[in-house]
XYZ file of C-alpha atoms in Angstrom:
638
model
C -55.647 15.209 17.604
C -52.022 15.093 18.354
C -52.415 10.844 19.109
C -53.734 10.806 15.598
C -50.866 12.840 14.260
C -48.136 10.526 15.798
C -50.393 7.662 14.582
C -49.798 8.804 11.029
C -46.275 9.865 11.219
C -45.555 6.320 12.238
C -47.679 4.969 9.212
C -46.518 6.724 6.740
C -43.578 4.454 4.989
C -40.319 6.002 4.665
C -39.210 5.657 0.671
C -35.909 3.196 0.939
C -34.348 3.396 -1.977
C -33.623 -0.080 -3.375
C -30.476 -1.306 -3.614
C -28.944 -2.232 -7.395
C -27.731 -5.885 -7.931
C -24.811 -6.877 -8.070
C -22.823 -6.652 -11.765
C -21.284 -10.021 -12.910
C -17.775 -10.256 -13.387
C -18.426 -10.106 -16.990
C -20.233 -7.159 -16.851
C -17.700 -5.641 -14.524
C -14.892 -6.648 -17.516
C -17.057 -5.073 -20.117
C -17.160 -1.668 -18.078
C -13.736 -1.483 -16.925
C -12.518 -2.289 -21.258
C -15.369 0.520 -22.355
C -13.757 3.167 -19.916
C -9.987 2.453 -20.803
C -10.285 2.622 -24.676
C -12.706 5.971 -23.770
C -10.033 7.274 -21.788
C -7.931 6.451 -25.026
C -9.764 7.645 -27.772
C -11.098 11.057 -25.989
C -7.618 11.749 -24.615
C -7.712 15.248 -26.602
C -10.351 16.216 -24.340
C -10.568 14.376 -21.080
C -6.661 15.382 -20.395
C -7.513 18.840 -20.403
C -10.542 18.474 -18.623
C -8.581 16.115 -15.855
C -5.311 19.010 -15.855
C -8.343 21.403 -15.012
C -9.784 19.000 -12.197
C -5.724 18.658 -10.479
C -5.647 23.015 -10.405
C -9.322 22.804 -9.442
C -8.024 20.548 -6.347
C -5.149 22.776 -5.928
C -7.095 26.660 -6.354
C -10.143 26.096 -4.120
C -9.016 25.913 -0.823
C -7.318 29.787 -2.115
C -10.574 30.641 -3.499
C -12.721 29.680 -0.533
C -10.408 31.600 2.084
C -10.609 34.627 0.259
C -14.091 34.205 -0.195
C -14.184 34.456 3.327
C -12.898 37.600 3.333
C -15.982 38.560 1.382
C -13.937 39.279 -1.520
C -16.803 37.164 -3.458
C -16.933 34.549 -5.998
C -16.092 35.816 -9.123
C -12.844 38.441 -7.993
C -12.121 35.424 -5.653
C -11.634 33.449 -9.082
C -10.044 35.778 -10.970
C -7.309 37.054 -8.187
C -6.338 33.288 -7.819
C -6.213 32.685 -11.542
C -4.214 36.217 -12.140
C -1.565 35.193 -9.542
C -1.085 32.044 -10.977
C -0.628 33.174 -14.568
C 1.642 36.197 -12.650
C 3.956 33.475 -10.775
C 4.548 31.239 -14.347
C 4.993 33.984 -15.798
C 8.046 35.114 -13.059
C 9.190 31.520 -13.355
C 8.975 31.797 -17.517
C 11.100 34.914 -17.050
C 13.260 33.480 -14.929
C 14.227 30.380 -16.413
C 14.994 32.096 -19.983
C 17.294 34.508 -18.411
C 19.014 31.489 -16.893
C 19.281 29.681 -20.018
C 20.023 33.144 -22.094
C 23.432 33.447 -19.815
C 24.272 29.797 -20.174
C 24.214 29.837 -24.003
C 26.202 32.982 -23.876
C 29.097 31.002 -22.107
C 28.890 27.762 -23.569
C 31.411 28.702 -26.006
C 34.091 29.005 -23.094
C 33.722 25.727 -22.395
C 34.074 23.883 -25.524
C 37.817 23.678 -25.146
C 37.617 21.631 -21.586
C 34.764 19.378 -24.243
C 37.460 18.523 -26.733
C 39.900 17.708 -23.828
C 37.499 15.389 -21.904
C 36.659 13.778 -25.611
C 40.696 13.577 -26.040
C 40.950 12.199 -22.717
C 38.651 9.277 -23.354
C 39.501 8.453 -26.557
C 43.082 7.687 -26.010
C 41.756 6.191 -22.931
C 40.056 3.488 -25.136
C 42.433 3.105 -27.411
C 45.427 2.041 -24.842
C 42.873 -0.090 -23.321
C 41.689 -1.740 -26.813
C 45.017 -1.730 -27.839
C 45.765 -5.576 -28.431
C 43.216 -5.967 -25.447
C 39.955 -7.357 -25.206
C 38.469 -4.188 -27.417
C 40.017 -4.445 -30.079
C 39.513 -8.682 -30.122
C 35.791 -7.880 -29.480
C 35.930 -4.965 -32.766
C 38.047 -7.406 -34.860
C 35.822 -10.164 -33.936
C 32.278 -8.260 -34.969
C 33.995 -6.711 -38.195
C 34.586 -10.459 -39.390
C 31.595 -11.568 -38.494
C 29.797 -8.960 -40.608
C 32.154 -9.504 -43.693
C 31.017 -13.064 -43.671
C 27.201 -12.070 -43.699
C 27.676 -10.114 -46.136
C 29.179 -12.717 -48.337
C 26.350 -15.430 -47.536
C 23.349 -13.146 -47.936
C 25.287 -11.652 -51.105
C 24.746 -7.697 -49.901
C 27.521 -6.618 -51.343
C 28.112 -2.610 -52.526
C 27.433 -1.376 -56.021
C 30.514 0.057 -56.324
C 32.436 -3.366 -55.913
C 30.388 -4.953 -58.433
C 30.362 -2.604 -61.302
C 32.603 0.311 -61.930
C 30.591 3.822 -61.276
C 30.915 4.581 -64.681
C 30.110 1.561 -66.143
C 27.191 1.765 -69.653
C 24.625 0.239 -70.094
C 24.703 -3.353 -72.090
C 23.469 -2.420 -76.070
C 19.988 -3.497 -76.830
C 19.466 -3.195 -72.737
C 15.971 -1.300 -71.681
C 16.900 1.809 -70.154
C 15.321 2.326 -66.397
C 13.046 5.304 -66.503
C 14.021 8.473 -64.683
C 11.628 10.074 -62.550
C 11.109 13.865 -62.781
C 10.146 16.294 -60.095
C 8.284 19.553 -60.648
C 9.551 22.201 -58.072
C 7.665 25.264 -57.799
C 9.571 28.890 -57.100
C 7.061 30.143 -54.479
C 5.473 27.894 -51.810
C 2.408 28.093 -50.238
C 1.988 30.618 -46.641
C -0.809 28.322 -45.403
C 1.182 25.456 -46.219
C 4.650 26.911 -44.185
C 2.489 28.614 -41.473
C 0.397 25.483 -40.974
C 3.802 23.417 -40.579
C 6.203 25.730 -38.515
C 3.062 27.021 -35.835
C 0.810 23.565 -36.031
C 2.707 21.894 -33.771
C 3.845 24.891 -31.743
C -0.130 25.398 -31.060
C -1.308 22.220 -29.943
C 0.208 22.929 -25.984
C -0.996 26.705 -26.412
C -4.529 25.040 -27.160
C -4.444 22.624 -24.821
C -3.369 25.400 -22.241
C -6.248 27.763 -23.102
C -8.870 24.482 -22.461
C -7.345 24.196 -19.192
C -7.755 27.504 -17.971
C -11.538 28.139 -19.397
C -12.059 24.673 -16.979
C -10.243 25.163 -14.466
C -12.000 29.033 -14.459
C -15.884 27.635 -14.829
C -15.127 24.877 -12.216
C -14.055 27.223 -9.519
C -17.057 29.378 -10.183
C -19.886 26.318 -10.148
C -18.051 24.101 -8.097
C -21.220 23.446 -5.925
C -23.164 22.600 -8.811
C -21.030 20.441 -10.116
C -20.582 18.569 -7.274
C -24.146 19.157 -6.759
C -24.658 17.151 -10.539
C -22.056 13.997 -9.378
C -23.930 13.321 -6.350
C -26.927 13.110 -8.853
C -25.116 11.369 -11.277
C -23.144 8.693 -8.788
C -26.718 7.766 -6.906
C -28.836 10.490 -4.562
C -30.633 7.412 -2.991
C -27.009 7.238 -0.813
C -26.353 10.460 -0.306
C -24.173 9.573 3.557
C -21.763 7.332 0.965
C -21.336 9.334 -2.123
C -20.399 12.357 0.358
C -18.167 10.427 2.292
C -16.416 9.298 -1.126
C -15.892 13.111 -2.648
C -14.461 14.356 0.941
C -12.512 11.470 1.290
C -11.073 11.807 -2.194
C -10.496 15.636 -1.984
C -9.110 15.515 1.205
C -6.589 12.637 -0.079
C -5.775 14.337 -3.573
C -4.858 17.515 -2.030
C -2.838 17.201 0.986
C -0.896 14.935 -1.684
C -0.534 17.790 -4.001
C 0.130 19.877 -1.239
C 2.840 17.274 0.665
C 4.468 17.359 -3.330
C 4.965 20.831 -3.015
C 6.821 20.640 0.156
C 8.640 17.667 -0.916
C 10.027 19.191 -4.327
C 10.657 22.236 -2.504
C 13.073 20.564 -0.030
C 14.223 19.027 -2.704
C 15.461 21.493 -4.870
C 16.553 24.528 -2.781
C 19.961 21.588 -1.603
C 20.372 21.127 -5.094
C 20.850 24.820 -5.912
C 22.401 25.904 -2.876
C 25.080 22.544 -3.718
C 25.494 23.396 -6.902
C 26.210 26.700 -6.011
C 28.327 25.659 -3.643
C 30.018 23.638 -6.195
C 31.077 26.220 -8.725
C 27.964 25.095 -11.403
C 27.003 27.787 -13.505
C 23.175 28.483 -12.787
C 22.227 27.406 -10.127
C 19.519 28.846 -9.489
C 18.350 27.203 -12.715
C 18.775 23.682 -11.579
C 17.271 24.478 -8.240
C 14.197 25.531 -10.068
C 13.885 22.763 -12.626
C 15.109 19.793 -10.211
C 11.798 21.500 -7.950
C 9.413 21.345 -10.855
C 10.601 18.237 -13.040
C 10.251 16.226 -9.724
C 6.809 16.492 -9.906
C 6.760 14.057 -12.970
C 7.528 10.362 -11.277
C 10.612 8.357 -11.851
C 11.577 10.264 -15.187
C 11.493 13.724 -13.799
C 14.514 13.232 -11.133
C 16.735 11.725 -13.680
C 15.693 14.746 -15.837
C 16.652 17.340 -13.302
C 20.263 15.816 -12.904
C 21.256 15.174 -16.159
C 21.858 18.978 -17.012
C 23.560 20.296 -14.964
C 26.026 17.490 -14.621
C 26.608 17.549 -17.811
C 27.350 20.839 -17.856
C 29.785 19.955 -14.698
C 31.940 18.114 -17.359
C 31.773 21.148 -19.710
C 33.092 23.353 -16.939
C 35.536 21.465 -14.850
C 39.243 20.396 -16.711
C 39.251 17.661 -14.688
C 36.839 15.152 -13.241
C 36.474 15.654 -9.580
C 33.404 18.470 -10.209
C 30.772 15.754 -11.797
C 31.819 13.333 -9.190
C 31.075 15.803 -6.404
C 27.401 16.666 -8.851
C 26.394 13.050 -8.862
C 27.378 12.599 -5.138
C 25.200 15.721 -5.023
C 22.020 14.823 -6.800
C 22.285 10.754 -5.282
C 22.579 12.202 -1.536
C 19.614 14.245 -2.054
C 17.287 11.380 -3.489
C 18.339 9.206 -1.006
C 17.366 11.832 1.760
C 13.904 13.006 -0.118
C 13.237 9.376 -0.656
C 14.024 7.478 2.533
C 13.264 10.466 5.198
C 11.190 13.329 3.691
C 8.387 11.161 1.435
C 7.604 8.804 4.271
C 7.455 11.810 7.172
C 5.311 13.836 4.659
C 3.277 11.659 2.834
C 2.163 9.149 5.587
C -1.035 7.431 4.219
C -1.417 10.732 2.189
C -2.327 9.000 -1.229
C -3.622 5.372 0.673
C -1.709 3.604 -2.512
C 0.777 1.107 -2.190
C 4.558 1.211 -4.131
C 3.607 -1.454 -6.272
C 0.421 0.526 -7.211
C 2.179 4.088 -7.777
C 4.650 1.878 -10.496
C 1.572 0.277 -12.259
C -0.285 3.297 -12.319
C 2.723 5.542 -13.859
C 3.016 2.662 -16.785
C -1.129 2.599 -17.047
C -1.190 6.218 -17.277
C 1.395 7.259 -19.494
C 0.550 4.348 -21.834
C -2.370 6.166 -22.233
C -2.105 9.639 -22.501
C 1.648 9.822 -22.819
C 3.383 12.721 -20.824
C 0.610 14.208 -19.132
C -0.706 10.477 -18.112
C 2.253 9.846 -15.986
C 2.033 13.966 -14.319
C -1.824 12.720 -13.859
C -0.743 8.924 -12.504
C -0.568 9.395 -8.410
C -3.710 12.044 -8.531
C -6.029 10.073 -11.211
C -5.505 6.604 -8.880
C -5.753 7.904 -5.833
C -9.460 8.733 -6.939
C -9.572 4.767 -8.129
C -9.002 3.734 -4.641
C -11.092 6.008 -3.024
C -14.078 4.939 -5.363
C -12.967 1.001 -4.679
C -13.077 1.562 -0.928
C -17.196 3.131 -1.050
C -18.265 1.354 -3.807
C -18.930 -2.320 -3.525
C -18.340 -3.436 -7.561
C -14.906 -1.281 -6.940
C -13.735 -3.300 -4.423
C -11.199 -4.966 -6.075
C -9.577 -1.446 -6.883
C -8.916 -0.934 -3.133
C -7.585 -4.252 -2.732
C -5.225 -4.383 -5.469
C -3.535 -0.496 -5.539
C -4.539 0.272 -1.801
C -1.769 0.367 0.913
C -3.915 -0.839 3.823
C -3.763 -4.646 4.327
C -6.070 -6.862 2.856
C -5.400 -9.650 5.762
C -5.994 -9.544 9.613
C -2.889 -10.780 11.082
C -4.487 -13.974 12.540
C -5.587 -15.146 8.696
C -1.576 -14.243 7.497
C -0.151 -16.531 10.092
C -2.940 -18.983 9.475
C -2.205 -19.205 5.529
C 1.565 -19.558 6.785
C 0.760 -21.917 8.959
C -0.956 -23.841 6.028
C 1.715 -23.455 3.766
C 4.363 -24.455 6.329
C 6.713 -21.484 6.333
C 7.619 -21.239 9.834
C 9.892 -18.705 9.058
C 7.317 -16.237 8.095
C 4.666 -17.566 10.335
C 8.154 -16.609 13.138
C 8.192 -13.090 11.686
C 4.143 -12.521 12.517
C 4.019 -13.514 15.860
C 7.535 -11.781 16.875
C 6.206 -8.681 15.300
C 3.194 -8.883 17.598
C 5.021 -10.137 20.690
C 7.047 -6.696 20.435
C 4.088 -4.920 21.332
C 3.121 -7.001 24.408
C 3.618 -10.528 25.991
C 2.702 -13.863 25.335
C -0.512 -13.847 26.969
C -1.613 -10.695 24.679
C -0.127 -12.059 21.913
C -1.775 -15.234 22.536
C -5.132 -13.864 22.997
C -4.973 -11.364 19.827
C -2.922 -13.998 17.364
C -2.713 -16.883 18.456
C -5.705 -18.461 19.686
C -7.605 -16.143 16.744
C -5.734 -18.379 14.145
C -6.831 -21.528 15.532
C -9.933 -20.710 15.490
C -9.756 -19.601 12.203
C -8.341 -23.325 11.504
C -11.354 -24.441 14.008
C -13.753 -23.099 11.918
C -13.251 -24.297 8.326
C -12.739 -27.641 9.898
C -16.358 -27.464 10.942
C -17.330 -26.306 7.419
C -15.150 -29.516 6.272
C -12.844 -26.940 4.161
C -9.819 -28.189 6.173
C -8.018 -31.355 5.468
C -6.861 -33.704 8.168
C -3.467 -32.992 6.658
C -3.736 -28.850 6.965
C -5.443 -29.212 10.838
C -2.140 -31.013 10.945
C 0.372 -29.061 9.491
C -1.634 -25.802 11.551
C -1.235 -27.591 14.998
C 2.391 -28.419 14.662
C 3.095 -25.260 13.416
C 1.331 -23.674 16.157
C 2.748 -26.282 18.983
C 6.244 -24.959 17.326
C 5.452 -21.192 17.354
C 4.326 -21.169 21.059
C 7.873 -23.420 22.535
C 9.893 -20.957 20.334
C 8.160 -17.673 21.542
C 8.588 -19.038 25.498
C 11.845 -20.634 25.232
C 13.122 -17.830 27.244
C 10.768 -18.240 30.239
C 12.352 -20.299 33.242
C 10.868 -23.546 33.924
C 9.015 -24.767 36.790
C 9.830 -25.946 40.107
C 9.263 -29.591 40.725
C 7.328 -29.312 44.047
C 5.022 -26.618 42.072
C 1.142 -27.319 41.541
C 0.440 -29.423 38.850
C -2.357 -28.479 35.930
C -3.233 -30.624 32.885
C -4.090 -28.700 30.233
C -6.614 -31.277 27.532
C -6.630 -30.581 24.550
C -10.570 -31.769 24.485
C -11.124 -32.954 20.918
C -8.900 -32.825 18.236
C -5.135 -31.570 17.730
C -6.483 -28.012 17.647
C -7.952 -28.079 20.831
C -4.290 -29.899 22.159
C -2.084 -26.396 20.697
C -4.102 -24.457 22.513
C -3.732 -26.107 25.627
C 0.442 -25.852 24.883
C -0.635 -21.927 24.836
C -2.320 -22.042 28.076
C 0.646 -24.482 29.367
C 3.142 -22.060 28.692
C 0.821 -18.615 29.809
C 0.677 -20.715 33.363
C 4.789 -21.555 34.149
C 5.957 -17.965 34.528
C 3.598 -18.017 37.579
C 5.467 -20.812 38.976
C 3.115 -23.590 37.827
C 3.625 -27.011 36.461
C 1.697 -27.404 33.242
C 1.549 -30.795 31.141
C -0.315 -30.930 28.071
C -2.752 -33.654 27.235
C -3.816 -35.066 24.271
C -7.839 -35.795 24.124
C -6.546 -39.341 23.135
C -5.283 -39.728 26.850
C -8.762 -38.344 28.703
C -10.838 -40.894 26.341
C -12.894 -43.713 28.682
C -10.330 -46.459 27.833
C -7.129 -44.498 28.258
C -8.241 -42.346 31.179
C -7.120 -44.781 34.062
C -3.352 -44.959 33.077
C -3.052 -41.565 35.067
C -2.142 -40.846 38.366
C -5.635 -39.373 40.243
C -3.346 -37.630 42.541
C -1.001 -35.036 42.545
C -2.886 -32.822 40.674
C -4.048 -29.220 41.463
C -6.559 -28.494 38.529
C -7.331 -29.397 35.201
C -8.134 -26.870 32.507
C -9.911 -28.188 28.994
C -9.524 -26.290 26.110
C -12.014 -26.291 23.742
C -11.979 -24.097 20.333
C -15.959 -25.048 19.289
C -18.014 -22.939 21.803
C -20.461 -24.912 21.085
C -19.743 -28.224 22.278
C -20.992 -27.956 25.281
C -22.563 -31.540 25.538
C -19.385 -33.323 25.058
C -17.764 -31.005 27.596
C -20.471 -32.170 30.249
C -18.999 -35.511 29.522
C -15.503 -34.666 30.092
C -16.085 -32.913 32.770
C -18.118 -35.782 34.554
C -15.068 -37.963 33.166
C -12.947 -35.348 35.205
C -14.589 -35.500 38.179
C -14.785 -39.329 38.353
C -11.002 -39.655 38.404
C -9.564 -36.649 39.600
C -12.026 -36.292 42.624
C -14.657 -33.542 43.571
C -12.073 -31.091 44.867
C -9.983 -30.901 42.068
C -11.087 -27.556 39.783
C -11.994 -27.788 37.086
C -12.077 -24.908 34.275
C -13.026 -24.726 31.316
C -12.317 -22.941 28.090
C -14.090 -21.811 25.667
C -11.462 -20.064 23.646
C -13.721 -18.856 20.436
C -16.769 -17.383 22.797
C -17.240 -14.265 22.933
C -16.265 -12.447 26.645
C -19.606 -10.395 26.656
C -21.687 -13.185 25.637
C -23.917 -15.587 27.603
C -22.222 -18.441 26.621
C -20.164 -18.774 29.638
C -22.547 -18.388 32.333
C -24.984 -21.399 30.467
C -21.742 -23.633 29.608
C -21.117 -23.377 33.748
C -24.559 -24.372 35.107
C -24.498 -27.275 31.819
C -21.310 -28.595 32.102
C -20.859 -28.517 35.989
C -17.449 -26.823 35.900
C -15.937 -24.438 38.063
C -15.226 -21.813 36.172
C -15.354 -20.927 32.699
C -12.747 -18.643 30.643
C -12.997 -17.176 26.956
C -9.429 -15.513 27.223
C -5.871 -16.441 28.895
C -6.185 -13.617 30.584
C -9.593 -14.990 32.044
C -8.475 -18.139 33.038
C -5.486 -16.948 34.999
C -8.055 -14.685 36.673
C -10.360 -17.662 37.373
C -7.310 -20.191 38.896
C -6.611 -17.354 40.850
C -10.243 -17.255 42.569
C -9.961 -20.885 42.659
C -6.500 -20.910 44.734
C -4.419 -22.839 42.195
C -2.485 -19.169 40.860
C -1.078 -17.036 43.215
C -2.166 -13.546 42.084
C 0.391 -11.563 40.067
C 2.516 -8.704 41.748
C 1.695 -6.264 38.740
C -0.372 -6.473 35.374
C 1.235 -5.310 32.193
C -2.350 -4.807 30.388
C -5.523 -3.819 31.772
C -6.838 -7.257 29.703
C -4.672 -8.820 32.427
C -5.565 -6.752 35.358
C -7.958 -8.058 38.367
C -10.398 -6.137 40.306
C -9.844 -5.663 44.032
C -9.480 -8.550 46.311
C -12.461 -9.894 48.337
C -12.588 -10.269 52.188
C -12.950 -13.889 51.650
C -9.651 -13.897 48.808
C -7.684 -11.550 51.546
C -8.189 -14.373 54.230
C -6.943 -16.600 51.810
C -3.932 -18.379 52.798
C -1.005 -18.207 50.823
């Protein structure tokens, strides 16, 4: 019974749901216009409904804790909603008794106005006097005279006297008469002084009824998107709503801190300063910075105007400005980046394009919405495969390994940049890890559209030089070889490719006192193979970038051994094979050689065993280190 139970279970076909095609580009242009002019044309409804989404973000972490507290759902709700309303309501009050006491002393100020204005008019006029001012005033009032002339727009009044009759016999022009009534209409005043006055207070009142039903069904709801977004991938569409929750409110949360930071220096400065209210800057600098770009610039215009209302002289809106530019420069360059981190995942580019999208769109609100609304975008981009292209154009994580940037650098000869790559990388280890990680990656990169004929003799070029030029630059530092040190050739087996990565391997062998020459496959070929020396040479090392050529390697290495002798070693590498792969252990036993490396670290590891590389005093990586010696290694001589 119980074989005939498993025998079932594993008959019975698990339902896979099938995967959707793939939408066409035109199809994915079609969507994308259809959502953007619906996110235009329902703006009066989807902004509320996205301001509700932002609180909804911002409210259920506080709902959920005190939920924990077995408060339950619905007094859970309502506590966090009444404490809201309570603390705008404290800042309301606030911030109108603050602007109640300012308008009371305005009027003290308004003789230090006049005396600034007096200031900077006679200012101007000693500097226009018979200056470049009044040339440039003079010049513009003569050039609008003649215009005038030309197009004939000249005044009535110079034309015909005000006064002046009509001609006899001339048709008089008819004048138009306006009925006034005494009373107007109370719809008609109450509909224009309170219409626009309740647009905000409506718009308000939608946001709280859904910010309110979305902290009470907030399982549901998410319960419906998972429905809606695809239940057949249920592992994905969760990962995408943690992933974008997680991301929208530590941002919200790091904006907080960040404003907060923010605007307690600017009131304590300002009251430092002498500015009247400052506790009403330091409020609005902490809450207008919450709007992007605009709302810092908003914050400091106030109160340094007011600085030039207050002070007689000028030295109190130099200090504001020094004020309000020290702080930016502080929240901007040391606070954001500690904060934020990879917070929102969007790049600076992105933030700028999605303030402009945003606002273009829904005006005000758009650009509060911006960071928030496209953080979602790049979160859907990076777990949805027809979103892709969201990720890759507003994300902040790089779109290129390092090993295809220097490549394309490489291709476009900019050794400068190409420099910039590889220093950045040797800064976090040595040549031979930077070599094994960049480096030899690249070329194999280059290796590989060659094979797919996608590479042009004049690009393998162009990436070989380069290449040859990036390695003598990176070890122009290292000290060169003895003379009476053991000699290796290092072939570059088959093409120019093959040749730079020998120069690698060459210059990964000479800080271990070795003498390394580079070969080009040109000299190793039948015909050109006797014009060098058989002797004098300690091993030979090919370098090969196409793992699988391991036939011609068996003739090279045949080649090898019929000139350089049966006891010279031979290695060879197979730079693009993988370490854990079998590769190596067939390519030994097919090509005859002595050893075969995937990695520089490898083949120093191999010349060691073979006696040509004295073994290194310390290793820097564990890539580089070697395991313990043998009996037969320790009896070694040196």
């Amino acid at each position: 019974m119980a074989e005939d139970t498993a025998r079932r279970l594993q008959a019975r076909p698990i339902p896979v749901p099938k995967a959707a095609p793939p939408a066409s580009t035109q199809t994915t242009l079609l969507v994308i216009a259809l959502v953007v002019a619906t996110l235009y044309l329902g703006s009066d409804i989807l902004v509320p409904i996205a301001l509700a989404v932002l609180l909804t973000f911002v409210l259920a972490p506080i709902v959920s804790r005190l939920e924990r507290l077995r408060l339950g759902r619905v007094p859970s709700v309502l506590a966090v909603v009444v404490l809201v309303f309570a603390g705008i309501a404290g800042f309301g009050t606030v911030v109108g008794g603050q602007i109640a006491d300012l308008a009371n002393n305005l009027p003290s100020y308004q003789q230090n106005i006049h005396a600034k204005l007096a200031s900077l008019r006679s200012s101007a006029a000693s500097a226009g006097s018979g200056g470049v001012v009044q040339q440039a005033t003079e010049a513009f009032r003569d050039l609008k005279q003649g215009l005038e002339q030309v197009t004939g727009d000249t005044p009535p009044a110079a034309t015909s006297p005000a006064n002046a009759l009509p001609a006899p016999g001339a048709a008089r022009e008819p004048v138009p008469v306006r009925i006034e009534q005494n009373g107007s209409d109370a719809l008609t005043i109450i509909s224009d002084v309170l219409g626009p006055a309740m647009a905000p207070v409506a718009t308000a009142g939608m946001v709280l009824v859904f910010t309110i039903f979305m902290l009470l069904q907030r399982e549901d709801l998410r319960d419906r998107l998972i429905r809606l977004a695809g239940s057949g991938d249920l592992s994905r569409t969760t990962e995408a709503m943690n992933d974008a929750g997680e991301r929208v409110s530590r941002y919200l949360l790091m904006q907080c801190v960040v404003n907060v930071t923010y605007g307690l220096p600017i009131g304590i400065g300002l009251w430092l300063l002498g500015v009247p209210n400052p506790l009403l800057w330091g409020l609005l600098a902490t809450v207008l910075r919450f709007i992007p770009f605009l709302g810092p610039a908003i914050a400091a215009t106030f109160p340094i105007l007011l600085s030039f209302a207050v002070d007689a002289g000028w030295t109190l809106p130099l200090l504001c400005i020094a004020l309000f530019v020290a702080v930016e420069l502080f929240s901007n360059n040391v606070v954001e980046p500690w904060l934020y981190g990879s917070a929102t995942g969007l790049s600076s580019l992105a933030i700028i394009v999605a303030a402009v999208f945003w606002t273009t769109l829904w005006g005000p609100v758009g650009l509060l919405l911006a960071t928030p609304l496209t953080v979602c975008l790049v979160v859907l981009g990076r777990h949805v495969p027809q979103l892709h292209f969201l990720e890759v154009m507003l994300g902040d994580r790089p779109v290129l390994p390092d090993e295809a940037k220097l490549y394309q650098r490489l291709l476009a000869r900019d050794p400068i940049e190409a420099m910039e790559i590889a220093e950045e990388r040797m800064s976090k280890g040595g040549l031979t890890e930077t070599g094994h990680g960049l480096l030899l990656p690249t070329l194999s990169l280059a290796e590989q559209d060659r094979q797919r004929s996608r590479l042009t003799p004049e690009g393998r070029q162009a990436v070989a030089e380069g290449m040859t030029a990036l390695v003598d630059e990176l070890a122009e530092t290292m000290p060169p070889a003895a003379a009476e040190a053991p000699l290796i050739l290092c072939i570059g087996a088959r093409n120019d490719l093959d040749e730079a990565a020998a120069g690698l391997l060459a210059h990964t062998l000479r800080p271990r006192g070795l003498r390394a020459e580079v070969i080009a496959c040109e000299t190793v070929s039948v015909r050109a193979i006797g014009a060098l020396a058989p002797t004098g040479v300690s091993a030979v090392a090919l370098s090969y970038l196409d793992p699988s050529a391991l036939s011609h390697a068996r003739r090279l290495v045949r080649r090898m051994r019929l000139h350089f002798g049966p006891n010279v070693p031979i290695l060879l590498c197979l730079w693009s094979a993988h370490p854990e792969a079998e590769a190596p252990e067939h390519a030994t036993s097919q090509t005859a050689a002595d050893r075969v490396a995937t990695s520089l670290a490898s083949a120093l590891m191999h010349l060691e065993e073979l006696g040509v590389v004295a073994a290194a005093p310390e290793t820097s990586t564990p890539e580089d280190s070697k395991p313990e010696a043998t009996e037969a290694e320790k009896a070694r001589p040196e």
